[in-house]
Coordinates of C-alpha atoms in Angstrom, one line a residue:
Chain A
M1 CA 105.8 -69.4 -11.1
A2 CA 102.5 -70.9 -10.0
T3 CA 103.6 -70.7 -6.4
A4 CA 104.7 -67.1 -6.8
A5 CA 101.3 -66.2 -8.2
A6 CA 99.6 -67.9 -5.3
Q7 CA 101.8 -66.1 -2.8
R8 CA 101.0 -62.8 -4.4
T9 CA 97.3 -63.5 -4.1
A10 CA 97.8 -64.4 -0.5
R11 CA 99.8 -61.2 0.2
T12 CA 97.4 -58.8 -1.4
E13 CA 95.2 -57.2 1.1
P14 CA 91.5 -57.3 0.1
D15 CA 90.3 -54.5 2.3
G16 CA 92.8 -52.9 4.6
A17 CA 94.6 -54.8 7.3
P18 CA 93.7 -58.3 8.4
D19 CA 91.5 -58.2 11.5
T20 CA 92.9 -61.1 13.5
A21 CA 96.3 -61.8 15.0
G22 CA 96.3 -65.2 13.2
G23 CA 95.6 -63.4 9.9
T24 CA 98.6 -61.0 10.6
A25 CA 100.9 -64.0 11.2
E26 CA 99.8 -65.5 8.0
Y27 CA 100.5 -62.3 6.1
Q28 CA 103.8 -61.9 7.8
R29 CA 104.8 -65.4 6.7
A30 CA 103.8 -64.7 3.1
F31 CA 105.7 -61.4 3.2
D32 CA 108.8 -63.0 4.6
A33 CA 108.6 -65.7 2.0
A34 CA 108.3 -63.2 -0.8
V35 CA 111.3 -61.2 0.4
A36 CA 113.3 -64.4 0.8
A37 CA 112.4 -65.4 -2.8
D38 CA 113.5 -62.0 -4.1
E39 CA 110.0 -61.1 -5.2
R40 CA 108.8 -57.5 -5.3
I41 CA 106.5 -56.1 -2.7
E42 CA 103.8 -54.0 -4.4
P43 CA 101.7 -51.1 -2.9
R44 CA 98.6 -53.3 -2.3
D45 CA 100.5 -56.1 -0.7
W46 CA 100.5 -56.5 3.1
M47 CA 103.7 -55.3 4.7
P48 CA 104.9 -54.9 8.3
D49 CA 104.2 -51.4 9.6
A50 CA 107.9 -50.9 10.3
Y51 CA 108.8 -51.8 6.7
R52 CA 106.3 -49.3 5.5
A53 CA 107.7 -46.6 7.9
T54 CA 111.3 -47.3 7.0
L55 CA 110.5 -47.0 3.2
V56 CA 108.6 -43.8 3.6
R57 CA 111.5 -42.3 5.6
Q58 CA 114.1 -43.5 3.1
I59 CA 112.3 -42.7 -0.1
A60 CA 111.1 -39.3 1.2
Q61 CA 114.6 -38.4 2.3
H62 CA 115.9 -39.5 -1.1
A63 CA 113.3 -37.2 -2.7
H64 CA 114.2 -34.3 -0.5
S65 CA 117.9 -34.8 -1.4
E66 CA 117.1 -34.4 -5.1
I67 CA 115.2 -31.2 -4.4
I68 CA 117.7 -29.6 -2.0
G69 CA 120.5 -30.9 -4.2
M70 CA 119.3 -28.6 -7.0
Q71 CA 120.5 -25.6 -5.0
P72 CA 124.3 -26.0 -4.9
E73 CA 124.3 -26.6 -8.7
A74 CA 121.7 -24.0 -9.6
N75 CA 124.0 -21.6 -7.8
W76 CA 126.2 -21.7 -10.9
I77 CA 123.6 -21.8 -13.7
T78 CA 123.8 -18.0 -14.2
R79 CA 127.6 -18.0 -14.2
A80 CA 128.4 -21.1 -16.3
P81 CA 131.4 -20.2 -18.4
S82 CA 130.2 -21.5 -21.8
L83 CA 126.8 -22.0 -23.4
R84 CA 127.4 -25.7 -23.8
R85 CA 128.2 -26.1 -20.1
K86 CA 125.2 -23.9 -19.2
A87 CA 122.9 -26.2 -21.2
I88 CA 124.3 -29.3 -19.5
L89 CA 123.9 -27.8 -16.1
M90 CA 120.4 -26.6 -16.7
A91 CA 119.4 -30.0 -18.0
K92 CA 120.9 -31.7 -14.9
V93 CA 119.1 -29.5 -12.4
Q94 CA 115.9 -30.1 -14.4
D95 CA 116.5 -33.9 -14.1
E96 CA 116.9 -33.5 -10.4
A97 CA 113.5 -31.9 -10.0
G98 CA 112.2 -34.8 -12.1
H99 CA 113.9 -37.4 -9.9
G100 CA 112.3 -35.7 -6.9
L101 CA 108.9 -36.1 -8.6
Y102 CA 109.4 -39.8 -9.3
L103 CA 110.5 -40.4 -5.7
Y104 CA 107.6 -38.5 -4.1
S105 CA 105.3 -40.6 -6.3
A106 CA 107.0 -43.8 -5.1
A107 CA 106.6 -42.6 -1.5
E108 CA 102.9 -41.8 -2.1
T109 CA 102.2 -45.4 -3.0
L110 CA 102.9 -46.1 0.7
G111 CA 100.1 -43.9 1.8
T112 CA 101.8 -40.6 2.6
G113 CA 101.0 -37.5 0.5
R114 CA 103.7 -35.2 -1.1
E115 CA 102.4 -32.2 0.8
E116 CA 102.9 -34.0 4.1
L117 CA 106.4 -35.1 3.1
L118 CA 107.4 -31.6 2.0
D119 CA 106.0 -30.2 5.3
K120 CA 108.3 -32.6 7.2
L121 CA 111.3 -31.4 5.1
H122 CA 110.4 -27.8 5.7
S123 CA 110.0 -28.3 9.5
G124 CA 113.2 -30.3 9.8
R125 CA 111.4 -33.5 10.8
Q126 CA 112.9 -35.4 7.8
K127 CA 116.4 -35.0 6.5
Y128 CA 118.1 -34.8 3.2
S129 CA 121.6 -35.9 2.2
S130 CA 124.2 -34.1 4.3
I131 CA 126.4 -33.5 1.2
F132 CA 124.2 -30.7 0.1
N133 CA 125.1 -28.6 3.1
Y134 CA 128.4 -27.9 1.6
P135 CA 128.8 -24.7 -0.6
T136 CA 129.7 -24.5 -4.3
L137 CA 132.5 -21.9 -4.3
T138 CA 133.9 -22.2 -7.8
W139 CA 132.8 -23.5 -11.2
A140 CA 134.9 -26.6 -10.6
D141 CA 132.6 -27.6 -7.8
V142 CA 130.0 -28.4 -10.4
G143 CA 132.3 -30.9 -11.9
A144 CA 133.3 -32.3 -8.5
I145 CA 129.7 -32.8 -7.6
G146 CA 129.1 -34.6 -10.8
W147 CA 132.0 -36.9 -10.5
L148 CA 132.2 -37.6 -6.8
V149 CA 128.7 -36.8 -5.4
D150 CA 126.8 -38.4 -8.2
G151 CA 129.4 -41.2 -8.3
A152 CA 128.7 -41.9 -4.6
A153 CA 125.0 -41.6 -5.2
I154 CA 125.2 -44.2 -8.1
T155 CA 127.3 -46.6 -6.0
N156 CA 124.5 -46.3 -3.3
Q157 CA 121.6 -46.5 -5.7
V158 CA 122.5 -49.2 -8.2
P159 CA 121.8 -51.9 -5.6
L160 CA 118.5 -50.1 -4.9
C161 CA 117.3 -51.1 -8.4
R162 CA 116.9 -54.5 -6.8
C163 CA 115.3 -53.2 -3.6
S164 CA 112.4 -55.4 -2.4
Y165 CA 109.8 -52.6 -2.8
G166 CA 108.7 -52.5 -6.4
P167 CA 107.9 -48.8 -6.9
Y168 CA 111.2 -47.7 -5.4
A169 CA 113.2 -50.2 -7.4
R170 CA 111.6 -49.1 -10.6
A171 CA 112.1 -45.4 -9.8
M172 CA 115.8 -46.2 -9.2
V173 CA 116.2 -47.8 -12.6
R174 CA 115.2 -44.6 -14.3
I175 CA 117.1 -42.4 -12.0
C176 CA 120.4 -44.4 -12.2
K177 CA 120.4 -44.1 -16.0
E178 CA 120.3 -40.3 -15.8
E179 CA 122.7 -40.1 -12.8
S180 CA 125.3 -42.1 -14.7
F181 CA 125.0 -39.5 -17.5
H182 CA 125.5 -36.6 -15.1
Q183 CA 128.4 -38.4 -13.5
R184 CA 130.2 -38.7 -16.8
Q185 CA 129.5 -35.1 -17.6
G186 CA 131.0 -34.0 -14.3
Y187 CA 134.1 -36.1 -14.9
E188 CA 134.4 -34.6 -18.4
L189 CA 134.1 -31.1 -16.9
L190 CA 136.9 -31.7 -14.5
L191 CA 139.0 -33.3 -17.2
A192 CA 138.7 -30.1 -19.3
L193 CA 139.7 -28.0 -16.3
S194 CA 142.5 -30.3 -15.3
N195 CA 143.9 -30.1 -18.8
G196 CA 143.3 -26.4 -19.1
T197 CA 145.2 -23.4 -17.9
P198 CA 147.2 -23.6 -14.6
E199 CA 144.4 -21.6 -12.9
Q200 CA 141.8 -24.0 -14.2
H201 CA 143.8 -27.0 -13.0
A202 CA 144.2 -25.5 -9.6
M203 CA 140.5 -24.8 -9.4
A204 CA 139.7 -28.4 -10.2
Q205 CA 142.2 -29.7 -7.6
D206 CA 140.8 -27.4 -4.9
A207 CA 137.2 -28.6 -5.6
V208 CA 138.2 -32.3 -5.4
D209 CA 140.1 -31.5 -2.1
R210 CA 136.9 -30.0 -0.7
W211 CA 134.4 -32.6 -1.9
W212 CA 136.3 -35.8 -1.4
W213 CA 135.7 -36.4 2.3
P214 CA 132.1 -35.2 2.3
S215 CA 131.5 -37.6 -0.6
L216 CA 132.8 -40.5 1.5
M217 CA 130.4 -39.5 4.2
M218 CA 127.5 -39.9 1.8
F219 CA 127.6 -43.7 2.6
G220 CA 126.5 -43.0 6.1
P221 CA 128.0 -43.8 9.5
P222 CA 130.3 -46.9 9.9
D223 CA 128.5 -50.2 10.0
D224 CA 128.7 -50.5 13.8
E225 CA 126.9 -47.1 14.2
S226 CA 124.3 -47.4 11.5
Q227 CA 120.9 -47.8 13.3
H228 CA 118.7 -48.9 10.4
S229 CA 121.2 -51.1 8.4
A230 CA 120.7 -54.6 9.8
Q231 CA 116.9 -54.5 9.5
S232 CA 117.0 -52.8 6.1
M233 CA 119.3 -55.6 4.8
E234 CA 117.1 -58.3 6.2
W235 CA 114.2 -56.7 4.3
K236 CA 116.3 -56.4 1.2
I237 CA 115.8 -52.7 1.0
K238 CA 119.5 -52.4 1.4
R239 CA 121.8 -54.9 -0.2
H240 CA 125.3 -53.9 1.0
S241 CA 126.5 -52.3 4.2
N242 CA 127.7 -48.6 4.3
D243 CA 131.3 -49.6 4.7
E244 CA 131.2 -52.0 1.8
L245 CA 129.8 -49.4 -0.6
R246 CA 132.2 -46.8 0.7
Q247 CA 135.1 -49.2 -0.1
R248 CA 133.7 -49.9 -3.5
F249 CA 133.5 -46.2 -4.2
V250 CA 137.1 -45.5 -3.1
D251 CA 138.3 -48.3 -5.3
I252 CA 136.5 -46.9 -8.3
C253 CA 137.7 -43.3 -7.7
V254 CA 141.4 -43.8 -7.3
P255 CA 142.1 -44.8 -10.9
Q256 CA 139.7 -42.1 -12.2
A257 CA 141.5 -39.4 -10.2
E258 CA 144.8 -40.6 -11.8
S259 CA 143.4 -40.3 -15.3
L260 CA 142.1 -36.9 -14.4
G261 CA 145.5 -35.9 -13.3
L262 CA 144.2 -34.9 -9.9
T263 CA 145.1 -36.1 -6.4
L264 CA 142.8 -37.2 -3.6
P265 CA 143.4 -35.4 -0.3
D266 CA 144.3 -38.4 1.8
P267 CA 147.9 -39.2 2.7
D268 CA 146.8 -42.7 4.0
L269 CA 145.3 -43.7 0.7
K270 CA 147.2 -46.7 -0.8
W271 CA 146.6 -50.0 -2.5
N272 CA 146.5 -52.9 -0.1
E273 CA 147.8 -56.0 -2.0
E274 CA 146.5 -58.5 0.6
R275 CA 142.9 -57.2 0.7
G276 CA 142.9 -56.3 -3.0
Q277 CA 141.4 -53.0 -2.0
H278 CA 142.6 -49.5 -1.1
D279 CA 143.2 -48.5 2.5
F280 CA 142.2 -45.0 3.2
G281 CA 142.3 -42.5 6.1
T282 CA 139.8 -42.0 8.9
I283 CA 136.7 -40.0 8.2
D284 CA 136.1 -37.0 10.5
W285 CA 132.9 -38.4 12.1
T286 CA 132.6 -35.3 14.3
E287 CA 132.1 -33.2 11.3
F288 CA 129.6 -35.7 9.8
W289 CA 127.4 -35.7 13.0
E290 CA 127.6 -31.9 13.2
V291 CA 126.4 -31.5 9.6
L292 CA 123.7 -34.0 10.3
K293 CA 122.6 -32.1 13.3
G294 CA 122.2 -29.0 11.2
N295 CA 125.5 -27.3 11.9
G296 CA 127.1 -27.6 8.5
P297 CA 128.1 -24.6 6.4
C298 CA 124.8 -24.4 4.4
N299 CA 122.1 -26.2 6.4
E300 CA 120.3 -23.0 7.4
Q301 CA 120.6 -21.4 3.9
R302 CA 119.4 -24.6 2.1
I303 CA 116.3 -25.0 4.2
T304 CA 115.5 -21.3 4.3
Q305 CA 115.6 -21.1 0.5
R306 CA 113.4 -24.2 0.1
R307 CA 110.9 -22.8 2.6
R308 CA 110.9 -19.4 0.9
A309 CA 110.3 -20.9 -2.5
H310 CA 107.4 -22.9 -1.1
D311 CA 105.9 -20.0 0.9
E312 CA 106.3 -17.4 -1.9
G313 CA 104.7 -19.9 -4.3
A314 CA 101.7 -20.5 -2.1
W315 CA 99.5 -17.9 -3.9
V316 CA 100.4 -19.6 -7.2
R317 CA 99.4 -23.0 -6.0
E318 CA 96.2 -21.6 -4.5
A319 CA 95.4 -19.9 -7.8
A320 CA 95.8 -23.2 -9.7
A321 CA 93.6 -25.0 -7.2
A322 CA 90.9 -22.3 -7.3
H323 CA 90.9 -22.2 -11.1
A324 CA 90.7 -26.0 -11.3
A325 CA 87.8 -26.0 -8.7
K326 CA 85.9 -23.4 -10.6
H327 CA 86.2 -25.1 -13.9
A328 CA 85.6 -28.6 -12.7
G329 CA 82.2 -27.4 -11.6
T330 CA 83.2 -28.2 -8.0
A331 CA 83.3 -24.6 -6.8
G332 CA 84.5 -23.8 -3.3
G333 CA 87.3 -26.3 -3.5
T334 CA 90.3 -24.6 -1.9
G335 CA 90.9 -21.0 -0.8
A336 CA 89.1 -17.9 -1.8
T337 CA 87.9 -17.9 -5.4
R338 CA 87.0 -14.8 -7.5
A339 CA 83.3 -14.2 -7.6
Chain B
M1 CA 131.6 -19.2 -43.0
T2 CA 130.5 -15.7 -41.9
A3 CA 132.2 -14.2 -44.9
T4 CA 129.5 -15.7 -47.2
V5 CA 126.6 -14.7 -45.0
P6 CA 124.9 -11.3 -45.8
A7 CA 125.4 -8.7 -43.0
T8 CA 121.6 -8.4 -42.6
T9 CA 121.4 -12.1 -41.9
T10 CA 124.2 -11.9 -39.3
A11 CA 122.4 -8.9 -37.6
A12 CA 119.1 -10.7 -37.6
A13 CA 120.7 -13.8 -36.2
L14 CA 122.1 -11.7 -33.4
A15 CA 118.7 -10.1 -32.7
L16 CA 116.9 -13.4 -32.5
G17 CA 119.8 -15.2 -30.8
D18 CA 120.1 -12.5 -28.1
D19 CA 116.3 -12.6 -27.4
A20 CA 116.6 -16.4 -26.8
L21 CA 119.9 -16.2 -24.8
V22 CA 118.8 -13.4 -22.5
L23 CA 115.3 -14.8 -21.8
S24 CA 116.8 -18.2 -21.2
H25 CA 119.2 -16.7 -18.7
R26 CA 116.3 -15.0 -16.8
L27 CA 114.4 -18.3 -16.7
G28 CA 117.5 -20.1 -15.4
E29 CA 117.4 -17.8 -12.4
W30 CA 114.2 -19.5 -11.3
A31 CA 116.0 -22.9 -10.7
G32 CA 115.4 -23.9 -7.1
H33 CA 112.9 -21.0 -6.5
A34 CA 109.8 -22.1 -8.4
P35 CA 106.4 -22.3 -6.8
A36 CA 106.0 -26.0 -7.4
L37 CA 108.3 -28.9 -8.5
E38 CA 106.4 -29.2 -11.8
E39 CA 107.3 -25.6 -12.5
E40 CA 111.0 -26.2 -11.7
V41 CA 110.8 -28.7 -14.6
A42 CA 108.7 -26.6 -16.9
L43 CA 110.7 -23.3 -16.5
A44 CA 114.0 -25.2 -16.9
N45 CA 112.6 -26.9 -19.9
I46 CA 111.7 -23.6 -21.6
A47 CA 115.0 -22.1 -20.7
L48 CA 116.8 -25.0 -22.3
D49 CA 114.8 -24.8 -25.5
L50 CA 115.6 -21.1 -25.7
L51 CA 119.3 -21.7 -25.0
G52 CA 119.3 -24.3 -27.7
Q53 CA 117.8 -21.8 -30.2
A54 CA 120.3 -19.1 -29.0
R55 CA 123.3 -21.4 -29.7
V56 CA 122.1 -22.1 -33.3
L57 CA 121.4 -18.5 -34.0
L58 CA 124.6 -17.1 -32.4
S59 CA 126.6 -19.7 -34.3
M60 CA 125.1 -18.3 -37.5
A61 CA 126.6 -15.0 -36.5
G62 CA 130.0 -16.1 -35.3
D63 CA 131.4 -18.0 -32.2
E64 CA 128.6 -18.5 -29.7
D65 CA 130.7 -18.1 -26.6
Q66 CA 132.5 -15.1 -27.9
L67 CA 129.2 -13.4 -28.7
A68 CA 127.6 -14.4 -25.4
Y69 CA 130.4 -13.7 -23.1
L70 CA 132.6 -11.0 -24.6
R71 CA 130.2 -8.4 -25.9
E72 CA 129.3 -5.3 -23.9
E73 CA 125.8 -4.3 -23.0
R74 CA 125.6 -1.8 -25.8
D75 CA 126.3 -4.5 -28.4
F76 CA 123.4 -6.8 -27.4
R77 CA 120.4 -6.7 -29.7
N78 CA 117.7 -8.4 -27.7
L79 CA 114.3 -6.9 -27.0
Q80 CA 114.0 -5.0 -23.7
L81 CA 111.1 -7.3 -22.9
A82 CA 113.4 -10.4 -22.8
E83 CA 115.8 -8.8 -20.3
Q84 CA 113.1 -7.7 -17.8
P85 CA 113.7 -9.1 -14.3
N86 CA 111.7 -12.1 -13.3
G87 CA 109.7 -10.3 -10.6
D88 CA 107.0 -12.6 -9.1
F89 CA 105.7 -15.6 -10.9
A90 CA 103.0 -13.5 -12.5
H91 CA 105.6 -11.2 -14.0
T92 CA 107.5 -14.1 -15.4
I93 CA 104.3 -15.5 -16.9
A94 CA 103.2 -12.2 -18.4
R95 CA 106.7 -11.9 -20.0
Q96 CA 106.4 -15.4 -21.3
L97 CA 102.9 -14.8 -22.7
Y98 CA 103.9 -11.7 -24.5
F99 CA 107.2 -13.1 -25.8
S100 CA 106.1 -16.6 -26.7
T101 CA 103.1 -15.4 -28.6
Y102 CA 105.4 -13.1 -30.6
Q103 CA 108.0 -15.8 -31.1
H104 CA 105.5 -18.3 -32.2
L105 CA 104.0 -16.0 -34.8
L106 CA 107.4 -15.0 -36.1
Y107 CA 108.9 -18.5 -36.3
A108 CA 105.8 -19.8 -38.0
E109 CA 106.3 -17.2 -40.7
L110 CA 110.1 -17.8 -41.0
A111 CA 109.5 -21.6 -41.1
A112 CA 107.0 -21.2 -44.0
G113 CA 109.5 -19.1 -46.0
D114 CA 112.8 -20.2 -47.6
G115 CA 115.1 -17.8 -45.9
P116 CA 118.2 -18.6 -43.9
F117 CA 116.2 -19.0 -40.7
A118 CA 113.7 -21.5 -42.1
P119 CA 115.4 -24.6 -40.8
L120 CA 115.9 -23.2 -37.2
A121 CA 112.4 -21.9 -37.2
A122 CA 110.9 -25.1 -38.3
K123 CA 112.3 -26.9 -35.3
A124 CA 111.9 -24.1 -32.8
V125 CA 108.2 -23.4 -33.7
K126 CA 107.2 -26.7 -32.2
E127 CA 109.1 -25.8 -28.9
V128 CA 107.6 -22.4 -28.9
A129 CA 104.1 -23.7 -29.3
Y130 CA 104.6 -25.5 -25.9
H131 CA 106.0 -22.3 -24.3
R132 CA 103.0 -20.4 -25.5
D133 CA 100.6 -23.0 -24.2
H134 CA 102.3 -23.0 -20.9
A135 CA 102.1 -19.2 -20.6
E136 CA 98.4 -19.1 -21.7
Q137 CA 97.4 -21.8 -19.2
W138 CA 99.1 -20.0 -16.4
T139 CA 97.6 -16.7 -17.4
L140 CA 94.2 -18.3 -17.2
R141 CA 94.9 -19.9 -13.8
L142 CA 96.3 -16.8 -12.3
G143 CA 93.9 -14.3 -13.9
D144 CA 90.9 -16.5 -13.1
G145 CA 92.2 -18.0 -9.9
T146 CA 92.0 -16.1 -6.5
D147 CA 91.7 -12.4 -5.9
E148 CA 95.3 -12.2 -5.1
S149 CA 96.5 -14.0 -8.2
H150 CA 94.1 -11.9 -10.3
E151 CA 95.6 -8.7 -9.0
R152 CA 99.2 -9.9 -9.4
M153 CA 98.6 -11.0 -12.9
Q154 CA 96.9 -7.8 -13.9
R155 CA 99.8 -5.8 -12.4
A156 CA 102.3 -7.9 -14.3
C157 CA 100.5 -7.5 -17.6
D158 CA 100.2 -3.7 -17.1
A159 CA 103.9 -3.3 -16.1
L160 CA 105.3 -5.1 -19.1
W161 CA 102.9 -3.7 -21.7
R162 CA 105.1 -0.8 -22.6
F163 CA 107.8 -3.3 -23.9
T164 CA 105.5 -5.0 -26.3
G165 CA 105.6 -2.6 -29.2
E166 CA 109.3 -3.2 -29.8
M167 CA 108.6 -6.7 -30.9
F168 CA 107.0 -5.5 -34.2
Q169 CA 109.7 -3.1 -35.2
P170 CA 110.8 -4.7 -38.5
V171 CA 114.3 -6.4 -38.3
D172 CA 116.4 -6.2 -41.4
G173 CA 117.1 -9.6 -42.8
L174 CA 113.8 -11.2 -41.4
D175 CA 111.2 -11.6 -44.1
A176 CA 108.0 -11.3 -42.2
D177 CA 104.7 -9.4 -42.3
W178 CA 105.4 -7.2 -39.3
P179 CA 102.1 -5.2 -39.2
G180 CA 100.1 -8.4 -39.8
M181 CA 101.9 -10.1 -37.0
A182 CA 101.3 -7.2 -34.7
D183 CA 97.6 -7.4 -35.4
R184 CA 97.5 -11.2 -34.8
W185 CA 99.5 -10.8 -31.6
L186 CA 97.1 -8.2 -30.2
E187 CA 94.1 -10.3 -31.1
S188 CA 95.6 -13.4 -29.5
V189 CA 96.7 -11.7 -26.3
T190 CA 93.4 -9.8 -26.0
G191 CA 91.6 -13.2 -26.3
V192 CA 93.7 -14.8 -23.6
L193 CA 93.5 -11.9 -21.2
G194 CA 89.7 -11.8 -21.8
R195 CA 89.3 -15.5 -21.0
S196 CA 91.4 -14.9 -17.9
T197 CA 89.1 -12.1 -16.7
L198 CA 91.9 -9.7 -17.1
T199 CA 91.8 -6.2 -18.7
V200 CA 93.9 -5.5 -21.7
P201 CA 96.4 -2.8 -20.5
E202 CA 95.9 0.7 -21.8
G203 CA 98.9 3.0 -22.2
P204 CA 101.4 3.1 -25.0
R205 CA 103.1 0.0 -26.2
T206 CA 106.2 2.0 -27.2
G207 CA 107.7 5.2 -26.0
A208 CA 110.3 7.6 -27.4
W209 CA 112.9 5.5 -25.6
S210 CA 111.7 2.0 -25.9
A211 CA 110.7 2.0 -29.6
G212 CA 113.2 -0.5 -31.0
A213 CA 115.7 0.5 -28.3
G214 CA 116.9 -3.0 -27.4
R215 CA 117.5 -3.8 -31.1
Q216 CA 119.8 -0.8 -31.2
G217 CA 121.7 -1.8 -28.1
L218 CA 119.9 0.6 -25.7
H219 CA 118.9 -1.5 -22.7
T220 CA 117.3 -1.1 -19.3
E221 CA 119.4 -0.8 -16.2
S222 CA 119.0 -4.3 -14.8
F223 CA 120.5 -5.8 -18.0
G224 CA 124.1 -4.7 -17.2
R225 CA 124.0 -6.4 -13.9
M226 CA 122.6 -9.6 -15.5
L227 CA 125.5 -9.6 -18.0
A228 CA 128.0 -9.0 -15.3
E229 CA 126.9 -12.1 -13.6
M230 CA 126.7 -14.1 -16.8
Q231 CA 130.1 -13.1 -18.1
H232 CA 132.3 -12.7 -15.1
L233 CA 133.8 -16.2 -15.0
H234 CA 134.4 -16.5 -18.7
R235 CA 136.0 -13.0 -18.7
S236 CA 138.2 -13.9 -15.7
H237 CA 140.0 -16.5 -17.7
P238 CA 140.8 -15.0 -21.1
G239 CA 141.4 -17.6 -23.8
A240 CA 140.5 -20.6 -21.6
T241 CA 138.4 -23.4 -22.9
W242 CA 135.7 -25.0 -20.7

């Protein structure tokens, strides 16, 4: 541990970036050694610019996904069919706002403010998970999102609890605990529908049919088309490839679908004895890229609602800032204040 | 169980339960639309507390889902204040200020007594203290914020004023000092509005129509539409469990 402590000291920037090329090389070596030793990089440690930029992009987009992801589920809060389900759904949507807040905080440790990140979301310069561009058309979609979408998110995120960047890894530990809870609740919702009336069962099957393929797309493009993967794995931001995680998810879902009494909409899905894994059909990558480009069923609606909430809330945030400025004795802070 | 409960207790449980259910629903409509992420969390939190209260109270009166989803508009006993549409953030805050102040005073009395609502009130009064604080803090920020927020907050306080008298119409089965609560409510709200540089609205607090109307099942027009949305899925699948 003595060497680890020495390394940490060597990696911590005293005052901004080192001023000589030799200094940078030394910092780079210490950074590489820390990553190789599975140590955590912390906010005040030196890190390569590209590492910082990749993390800002990934954490911000993760935060944006939590915030946009509130919409498809909030769509059913006012129509939830029992008070118990309504309470569960409200708590879940609230958790998502909380996850967004953790993740913006984690991103802010890298030197970018929340306002700037939100601005990038609103102007389309940063993305959010493509899954939230699909509509929630029936109550069963709430269950399918919990089971499949949260299930895919957990498969992706559990390895992030060991991500090389400390603040992100710690945020993921908290988030994964809550996500696992949501995922079980989604599964239980679908189970109730599947064992309910014929209409309820059909509703559950229809939702799974519509959400299955988009959930598989959540793992991102195939490994040979994933532009950030190799570097992220080298930096130990990512621990497994897109295709590995996707395979793991399929293998987890198949028996769960069976115990739900529901089928998965893939005629090519079958157990492969040799590989000890399931084979499955080909993802419609054209659809994936179209949704990513903004041409999915709800892209326009999601971003418009987010912008509207932000714009219509501007006067509230200005009031809070003006009030705080007046009462902190630092008058004239932001915006017009009342005389 | 209901057979052993006095009819006045059942009626009072419905009145309080409907207040909480309906206001919770309105707050739930904010999800994904709040002015800041912190308010997404706060409004959902308050909505959840109220829904929790509603479930306990409705269960005292019968089956919670049957009562929430299968009664018609004329059978609901909530205050008209609770059902008022969200409007802008100032309207939502004014509604919260008026309601949470009332609910806090009432639950404090019920918690101190030994009636059937004492256990629920003892738990809920802690939650409602938070709701009241949240509403008071936002009334201060909006009232004493910018010109625009001041105007919006004043308009909201004025618009909802006429629904505030109904809160102090005595409810059978609730042992409380109604005139005393009404005085303490007015004193508290007057103080908050004053500190917020807002004017206490003039005008009547009850009218021929709104005096105790919600408690008698006479509601405002937006309420029917709210129930239609809330109940439609449950009603579309008679007898199903969820």
